[in-house]
PDB file of C-alpha atoms in Angstrom:
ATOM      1  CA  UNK A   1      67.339 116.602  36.230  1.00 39.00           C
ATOM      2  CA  UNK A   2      66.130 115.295  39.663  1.00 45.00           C
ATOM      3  CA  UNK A   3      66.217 111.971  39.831  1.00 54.00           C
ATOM      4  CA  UNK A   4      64.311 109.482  42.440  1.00 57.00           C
ATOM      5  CA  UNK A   5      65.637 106.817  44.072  1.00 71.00           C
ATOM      6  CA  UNK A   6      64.715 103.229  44.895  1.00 87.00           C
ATOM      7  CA  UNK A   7      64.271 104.231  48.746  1.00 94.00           C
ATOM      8  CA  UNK A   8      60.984 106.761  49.148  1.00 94.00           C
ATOM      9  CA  UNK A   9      62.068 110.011  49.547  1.00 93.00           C
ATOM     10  CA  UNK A  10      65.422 110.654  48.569  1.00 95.00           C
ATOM     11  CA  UNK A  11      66.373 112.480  45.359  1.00 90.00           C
ATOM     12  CA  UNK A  12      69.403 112.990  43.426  1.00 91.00           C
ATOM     13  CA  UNK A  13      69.723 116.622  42.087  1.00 89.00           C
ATOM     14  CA  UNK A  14      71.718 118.513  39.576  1.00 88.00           C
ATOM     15  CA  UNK A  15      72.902 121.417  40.446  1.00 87.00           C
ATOM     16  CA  UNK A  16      73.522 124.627  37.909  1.00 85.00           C
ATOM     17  CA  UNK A  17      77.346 124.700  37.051  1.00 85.00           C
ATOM     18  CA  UNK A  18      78.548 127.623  34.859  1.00 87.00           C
ATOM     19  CA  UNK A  19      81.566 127.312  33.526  1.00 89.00           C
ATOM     20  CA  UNK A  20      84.290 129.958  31.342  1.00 90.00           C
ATOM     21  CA  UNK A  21      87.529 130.531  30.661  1.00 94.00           C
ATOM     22  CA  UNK A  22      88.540 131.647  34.704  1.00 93.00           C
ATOM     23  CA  UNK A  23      86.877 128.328  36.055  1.00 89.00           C
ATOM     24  CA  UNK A  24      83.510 127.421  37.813  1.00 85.00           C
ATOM     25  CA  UNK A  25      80.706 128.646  39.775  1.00 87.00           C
ATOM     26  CA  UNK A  26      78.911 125.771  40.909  1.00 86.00           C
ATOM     27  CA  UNK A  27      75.355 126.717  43.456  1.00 84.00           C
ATOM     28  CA  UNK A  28      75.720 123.866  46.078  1.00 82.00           C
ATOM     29  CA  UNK A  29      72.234 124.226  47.572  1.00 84.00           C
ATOM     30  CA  UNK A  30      69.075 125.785  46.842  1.00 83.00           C
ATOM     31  CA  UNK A  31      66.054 125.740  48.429  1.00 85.00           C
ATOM     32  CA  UNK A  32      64.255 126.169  45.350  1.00 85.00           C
ATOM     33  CA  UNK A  33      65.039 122.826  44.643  1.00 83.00           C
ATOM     34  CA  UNK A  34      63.492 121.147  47.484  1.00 86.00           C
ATOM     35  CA  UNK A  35      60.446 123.186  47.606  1.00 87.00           C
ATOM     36  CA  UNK A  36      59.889 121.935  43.785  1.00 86.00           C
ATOM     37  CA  UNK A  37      59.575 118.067  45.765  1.00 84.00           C
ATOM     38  CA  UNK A  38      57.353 120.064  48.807  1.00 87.00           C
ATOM     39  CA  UNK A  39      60.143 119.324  50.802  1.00 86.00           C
ATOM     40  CA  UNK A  40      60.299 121.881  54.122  1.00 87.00           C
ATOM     41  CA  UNK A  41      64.056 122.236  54.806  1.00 91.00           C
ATOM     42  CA  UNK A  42      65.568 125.032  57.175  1.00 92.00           C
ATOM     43  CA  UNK A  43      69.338 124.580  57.584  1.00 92.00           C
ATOM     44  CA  UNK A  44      70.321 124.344  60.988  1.00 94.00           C
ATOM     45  CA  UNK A  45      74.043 123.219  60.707  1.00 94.00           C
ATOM     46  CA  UNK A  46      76.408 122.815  57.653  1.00 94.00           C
ATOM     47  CA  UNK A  47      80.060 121.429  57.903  1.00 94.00           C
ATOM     48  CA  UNK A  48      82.520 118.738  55.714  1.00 95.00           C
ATOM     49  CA  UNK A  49      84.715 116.639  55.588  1.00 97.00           C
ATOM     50  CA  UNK A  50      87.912 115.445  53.665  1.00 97.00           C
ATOM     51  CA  UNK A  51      88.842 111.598  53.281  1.00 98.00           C
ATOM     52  CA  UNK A  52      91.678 109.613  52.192  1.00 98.00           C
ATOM     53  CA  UNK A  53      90.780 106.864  49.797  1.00 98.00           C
ATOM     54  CA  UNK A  54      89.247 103.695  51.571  1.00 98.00           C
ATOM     55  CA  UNK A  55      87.836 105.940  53.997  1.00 98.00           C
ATOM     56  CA  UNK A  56      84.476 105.068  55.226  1.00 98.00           C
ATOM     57  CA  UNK A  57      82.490 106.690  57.364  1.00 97.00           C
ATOM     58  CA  UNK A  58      79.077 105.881  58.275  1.00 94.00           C
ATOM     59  CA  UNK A  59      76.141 104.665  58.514  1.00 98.00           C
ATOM     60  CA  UNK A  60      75.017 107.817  60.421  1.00 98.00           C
ATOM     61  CA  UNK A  61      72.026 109.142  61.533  1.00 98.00           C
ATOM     62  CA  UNK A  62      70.418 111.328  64.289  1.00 97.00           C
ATOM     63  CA  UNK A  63      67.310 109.655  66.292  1.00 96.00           C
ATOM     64  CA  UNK A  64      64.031 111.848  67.075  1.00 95.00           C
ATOM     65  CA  UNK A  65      63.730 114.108  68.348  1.00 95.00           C
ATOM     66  CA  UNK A  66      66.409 115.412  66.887  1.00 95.00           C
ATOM     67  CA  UNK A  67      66.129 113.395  63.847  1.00 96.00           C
ATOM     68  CA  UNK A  68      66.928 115.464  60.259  1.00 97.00           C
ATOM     69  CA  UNK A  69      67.289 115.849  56.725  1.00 96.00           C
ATOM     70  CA  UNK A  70      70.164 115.702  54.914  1.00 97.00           C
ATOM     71  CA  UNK A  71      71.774 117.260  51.651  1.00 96.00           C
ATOM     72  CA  UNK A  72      74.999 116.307  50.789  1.00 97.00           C
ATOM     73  CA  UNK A  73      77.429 116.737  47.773  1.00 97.00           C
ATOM     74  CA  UNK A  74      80.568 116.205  46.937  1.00 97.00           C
ATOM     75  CA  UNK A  75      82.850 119.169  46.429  1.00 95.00           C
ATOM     76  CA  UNK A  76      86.032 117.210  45.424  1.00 97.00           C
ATOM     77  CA  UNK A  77      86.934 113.968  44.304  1.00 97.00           C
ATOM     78  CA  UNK A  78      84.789 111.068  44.174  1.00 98.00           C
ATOM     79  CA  UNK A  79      82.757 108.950  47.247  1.00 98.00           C
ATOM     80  CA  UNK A  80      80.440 105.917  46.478  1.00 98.00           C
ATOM     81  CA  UNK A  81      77.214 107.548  48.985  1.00 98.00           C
ATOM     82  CA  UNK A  82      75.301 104.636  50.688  1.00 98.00           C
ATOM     83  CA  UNK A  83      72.142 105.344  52.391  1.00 98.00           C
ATOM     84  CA  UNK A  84      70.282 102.797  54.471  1.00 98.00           C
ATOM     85  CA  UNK A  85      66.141 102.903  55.355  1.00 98.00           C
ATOM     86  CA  UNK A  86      65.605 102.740  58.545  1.00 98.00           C
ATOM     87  CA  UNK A  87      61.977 103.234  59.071  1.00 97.00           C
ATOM     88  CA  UNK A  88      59.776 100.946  60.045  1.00 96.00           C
ATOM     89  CA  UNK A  89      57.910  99.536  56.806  1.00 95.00           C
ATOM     90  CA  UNK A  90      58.502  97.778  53.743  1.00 96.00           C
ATOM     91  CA  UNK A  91      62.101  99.493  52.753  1.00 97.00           C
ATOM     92  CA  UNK A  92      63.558  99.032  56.275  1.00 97.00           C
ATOM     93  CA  UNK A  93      66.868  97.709  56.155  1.00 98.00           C
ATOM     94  CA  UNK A  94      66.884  98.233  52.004  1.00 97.00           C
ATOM     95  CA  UNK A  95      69.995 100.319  50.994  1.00 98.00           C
ATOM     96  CA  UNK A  96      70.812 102.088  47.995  1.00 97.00           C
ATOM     97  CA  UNK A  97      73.979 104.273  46.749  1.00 97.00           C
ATOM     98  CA  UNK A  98      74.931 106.926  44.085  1.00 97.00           C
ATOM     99  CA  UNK A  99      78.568 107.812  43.065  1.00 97.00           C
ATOM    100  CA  UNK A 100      79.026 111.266  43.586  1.00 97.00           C
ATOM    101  CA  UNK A 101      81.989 113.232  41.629  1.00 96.00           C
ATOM    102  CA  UNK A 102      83.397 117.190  42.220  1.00 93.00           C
ATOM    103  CA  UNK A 103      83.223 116.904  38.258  1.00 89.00           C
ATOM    104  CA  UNK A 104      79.277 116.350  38.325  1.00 90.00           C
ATOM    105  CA  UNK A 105      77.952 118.572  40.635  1.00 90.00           C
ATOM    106  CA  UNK A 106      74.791 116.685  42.439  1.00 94.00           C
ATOM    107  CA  UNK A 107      73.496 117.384  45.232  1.00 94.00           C
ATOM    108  CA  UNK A 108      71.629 113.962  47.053  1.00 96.00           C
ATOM    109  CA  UNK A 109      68.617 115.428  49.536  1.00 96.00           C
ATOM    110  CA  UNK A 110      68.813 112.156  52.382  1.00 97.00           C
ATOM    111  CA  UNK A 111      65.163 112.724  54.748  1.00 96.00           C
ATOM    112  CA  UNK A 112      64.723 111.831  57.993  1.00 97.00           C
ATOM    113  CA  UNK A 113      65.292 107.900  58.985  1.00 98.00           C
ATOM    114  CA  UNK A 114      68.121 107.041  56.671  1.00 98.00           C
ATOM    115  CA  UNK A 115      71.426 106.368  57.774  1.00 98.00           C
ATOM    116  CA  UNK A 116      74.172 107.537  55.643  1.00 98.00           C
ATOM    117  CA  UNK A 117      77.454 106.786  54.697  1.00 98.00           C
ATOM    118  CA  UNK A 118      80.614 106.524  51.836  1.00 98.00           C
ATOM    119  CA  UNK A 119      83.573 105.417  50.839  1.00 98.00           C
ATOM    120  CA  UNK A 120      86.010 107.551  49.372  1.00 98.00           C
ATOM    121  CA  UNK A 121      87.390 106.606  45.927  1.00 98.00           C
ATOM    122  CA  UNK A 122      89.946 108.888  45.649  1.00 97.00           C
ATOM    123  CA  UNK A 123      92.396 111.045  48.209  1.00 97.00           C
ATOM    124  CA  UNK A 124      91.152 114.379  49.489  1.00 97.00           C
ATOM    125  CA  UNK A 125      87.791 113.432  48.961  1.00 98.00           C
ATOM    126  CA  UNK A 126      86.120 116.370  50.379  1.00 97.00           C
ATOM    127  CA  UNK A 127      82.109 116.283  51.500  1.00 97.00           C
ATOM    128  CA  UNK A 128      79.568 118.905  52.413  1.00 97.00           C
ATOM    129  CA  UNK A 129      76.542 118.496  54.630  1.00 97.00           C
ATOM    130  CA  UNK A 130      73.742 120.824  55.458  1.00 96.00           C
ATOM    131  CA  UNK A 131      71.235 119.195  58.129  1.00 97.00           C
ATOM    132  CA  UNK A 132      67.952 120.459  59.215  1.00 96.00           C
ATOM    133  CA  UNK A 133      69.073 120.336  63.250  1.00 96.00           C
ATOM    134  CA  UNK A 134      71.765 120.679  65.600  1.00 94.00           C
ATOM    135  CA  UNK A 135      74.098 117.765  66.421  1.00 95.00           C
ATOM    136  CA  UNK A 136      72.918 116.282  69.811  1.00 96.00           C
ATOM    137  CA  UNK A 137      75.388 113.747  70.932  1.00 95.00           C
ATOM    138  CA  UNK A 138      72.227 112.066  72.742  1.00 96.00           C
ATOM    139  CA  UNK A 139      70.564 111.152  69.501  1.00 96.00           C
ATOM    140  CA  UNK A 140      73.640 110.309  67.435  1.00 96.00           C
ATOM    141  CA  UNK A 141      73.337 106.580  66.280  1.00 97.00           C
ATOM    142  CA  UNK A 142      74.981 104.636  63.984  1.00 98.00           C
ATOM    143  CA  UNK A 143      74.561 100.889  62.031  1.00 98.00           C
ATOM    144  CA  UNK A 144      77.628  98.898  61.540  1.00 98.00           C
ATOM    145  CA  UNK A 145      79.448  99.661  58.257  1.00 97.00           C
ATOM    146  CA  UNK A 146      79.492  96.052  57.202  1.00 97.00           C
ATOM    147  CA  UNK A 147      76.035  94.642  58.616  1.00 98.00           C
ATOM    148  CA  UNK A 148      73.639  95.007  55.917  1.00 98.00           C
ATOM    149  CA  UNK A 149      74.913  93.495  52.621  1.00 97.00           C
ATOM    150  CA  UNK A 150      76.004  96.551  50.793  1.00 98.00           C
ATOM    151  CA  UNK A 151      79.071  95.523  48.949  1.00 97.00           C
ATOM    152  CA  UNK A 152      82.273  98.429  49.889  1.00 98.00           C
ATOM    153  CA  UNK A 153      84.578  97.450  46.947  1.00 97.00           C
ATOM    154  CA  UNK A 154      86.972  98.300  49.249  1.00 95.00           C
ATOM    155  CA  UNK A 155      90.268  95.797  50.089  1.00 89.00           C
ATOM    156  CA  UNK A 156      91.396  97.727  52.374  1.00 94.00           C
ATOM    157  CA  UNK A 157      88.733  99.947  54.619  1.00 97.00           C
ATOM    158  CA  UNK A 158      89.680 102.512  56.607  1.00 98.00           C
ATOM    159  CA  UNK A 159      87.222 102.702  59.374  1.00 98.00           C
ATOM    160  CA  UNK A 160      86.899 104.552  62.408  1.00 98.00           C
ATOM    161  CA  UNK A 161      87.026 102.747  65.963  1.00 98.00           C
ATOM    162  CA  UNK A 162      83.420 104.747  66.733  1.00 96.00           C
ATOM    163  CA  UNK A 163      81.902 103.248  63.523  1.00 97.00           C
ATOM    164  CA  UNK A 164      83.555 100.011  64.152  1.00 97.00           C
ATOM    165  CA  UNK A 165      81.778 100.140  67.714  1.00 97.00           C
ATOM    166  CA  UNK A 166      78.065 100.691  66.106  1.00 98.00           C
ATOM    167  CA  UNK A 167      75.535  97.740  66.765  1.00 98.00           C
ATOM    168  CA  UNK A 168      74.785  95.735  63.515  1.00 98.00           C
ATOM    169  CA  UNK A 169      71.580  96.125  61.691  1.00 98.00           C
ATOM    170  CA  UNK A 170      70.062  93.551  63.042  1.00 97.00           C
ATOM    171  CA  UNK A 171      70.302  94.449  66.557  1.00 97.00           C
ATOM    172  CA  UNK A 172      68.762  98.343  65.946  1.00 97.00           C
ATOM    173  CA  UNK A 173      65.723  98.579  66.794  1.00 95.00           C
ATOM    174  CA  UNK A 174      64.108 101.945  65.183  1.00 95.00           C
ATOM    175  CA  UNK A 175      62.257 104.495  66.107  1.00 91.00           C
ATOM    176  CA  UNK A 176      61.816 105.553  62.766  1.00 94.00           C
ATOM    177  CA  UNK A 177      58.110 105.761  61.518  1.00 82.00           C
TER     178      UNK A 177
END
């Protein structure tokens, strides 16, 4: 099933797990997929990450030109995935998340102008990213975990001094269209 979120744009997709006696094979991305929603994406970069529970990291995003889409799953354990609108229009500064678990494989296809984050709900809480360009350190932005309204349901955060440092919602000003 691919489902459609509240924020325009971003879908939630299963992904074919076969399963047997030895284990799982699980396909973590296909292209198929996003062609299906006439979505053009051409994988420039793919990498992970693994987080202790409480860990948050986010909201991230890349500005134009080097702006991108996202897919993202989780390979192991559990995160809460929050993703923010930041285009200009009548969803900016909406928000939305989707609990994504190893044990469901979903794959959640994030486009262009929403920041993303998580928190981790369990240890070892391993993510996987493909993005549609190369990291430029001159367009990577960030909004303040906690400046939006999205409720964590987390007592005790574990938060990164760079993320801590991002400018609040409020003072962003986007470049989003």
């Amino acid at each position: 099933m691919n489902s459609r979120s509240s924020l325009p744009g971003v879908f939630l997709l299963d992904l074919k797990c076969f399963e047997d006696s030895r284990g799982f094979f699980i396909k973590n991305f296909q292209k198929k997929l996003l062609q299906e929603k006439e979505i053009d994406f051409d994988t420039w970069e793919s990498f992970y990450s693994s987080s202790q529970k409480d860990v948050i990291r986010g909201m991230h995003f890349q500005e134009p030109p080097e702006d991108h889409h996202k897919v993202v799953q989780c390979m192991r354990g559990h995160i809460t995935d929050v993703l923010l609108d930041l285009r200009k229009g009548p969803t900016y500064g909406k928000y939305c998340s989707f609990e994504l678990k190893a044990k469901s494989p979903q794959a959640l296809f994030i486009p262009k102008g929403i920041a993303h984050g998580f928190v981790s709900r369990e240890d070892e809480s391993w993510m996987i990213y493909f993005v549609t360009s190369a990291h430029d350190s001159k367009c990577d932005r960030g909004i303040r975990w906690d400046s939006f309204g999205f409720d964590w349901k987390s007592e005790k955060p574990i938060i990164s001094d760079r993320d801590r440092a991002h400018p609040a919602l409020n003072d962003y000003r986007s470049n989003f269209i």
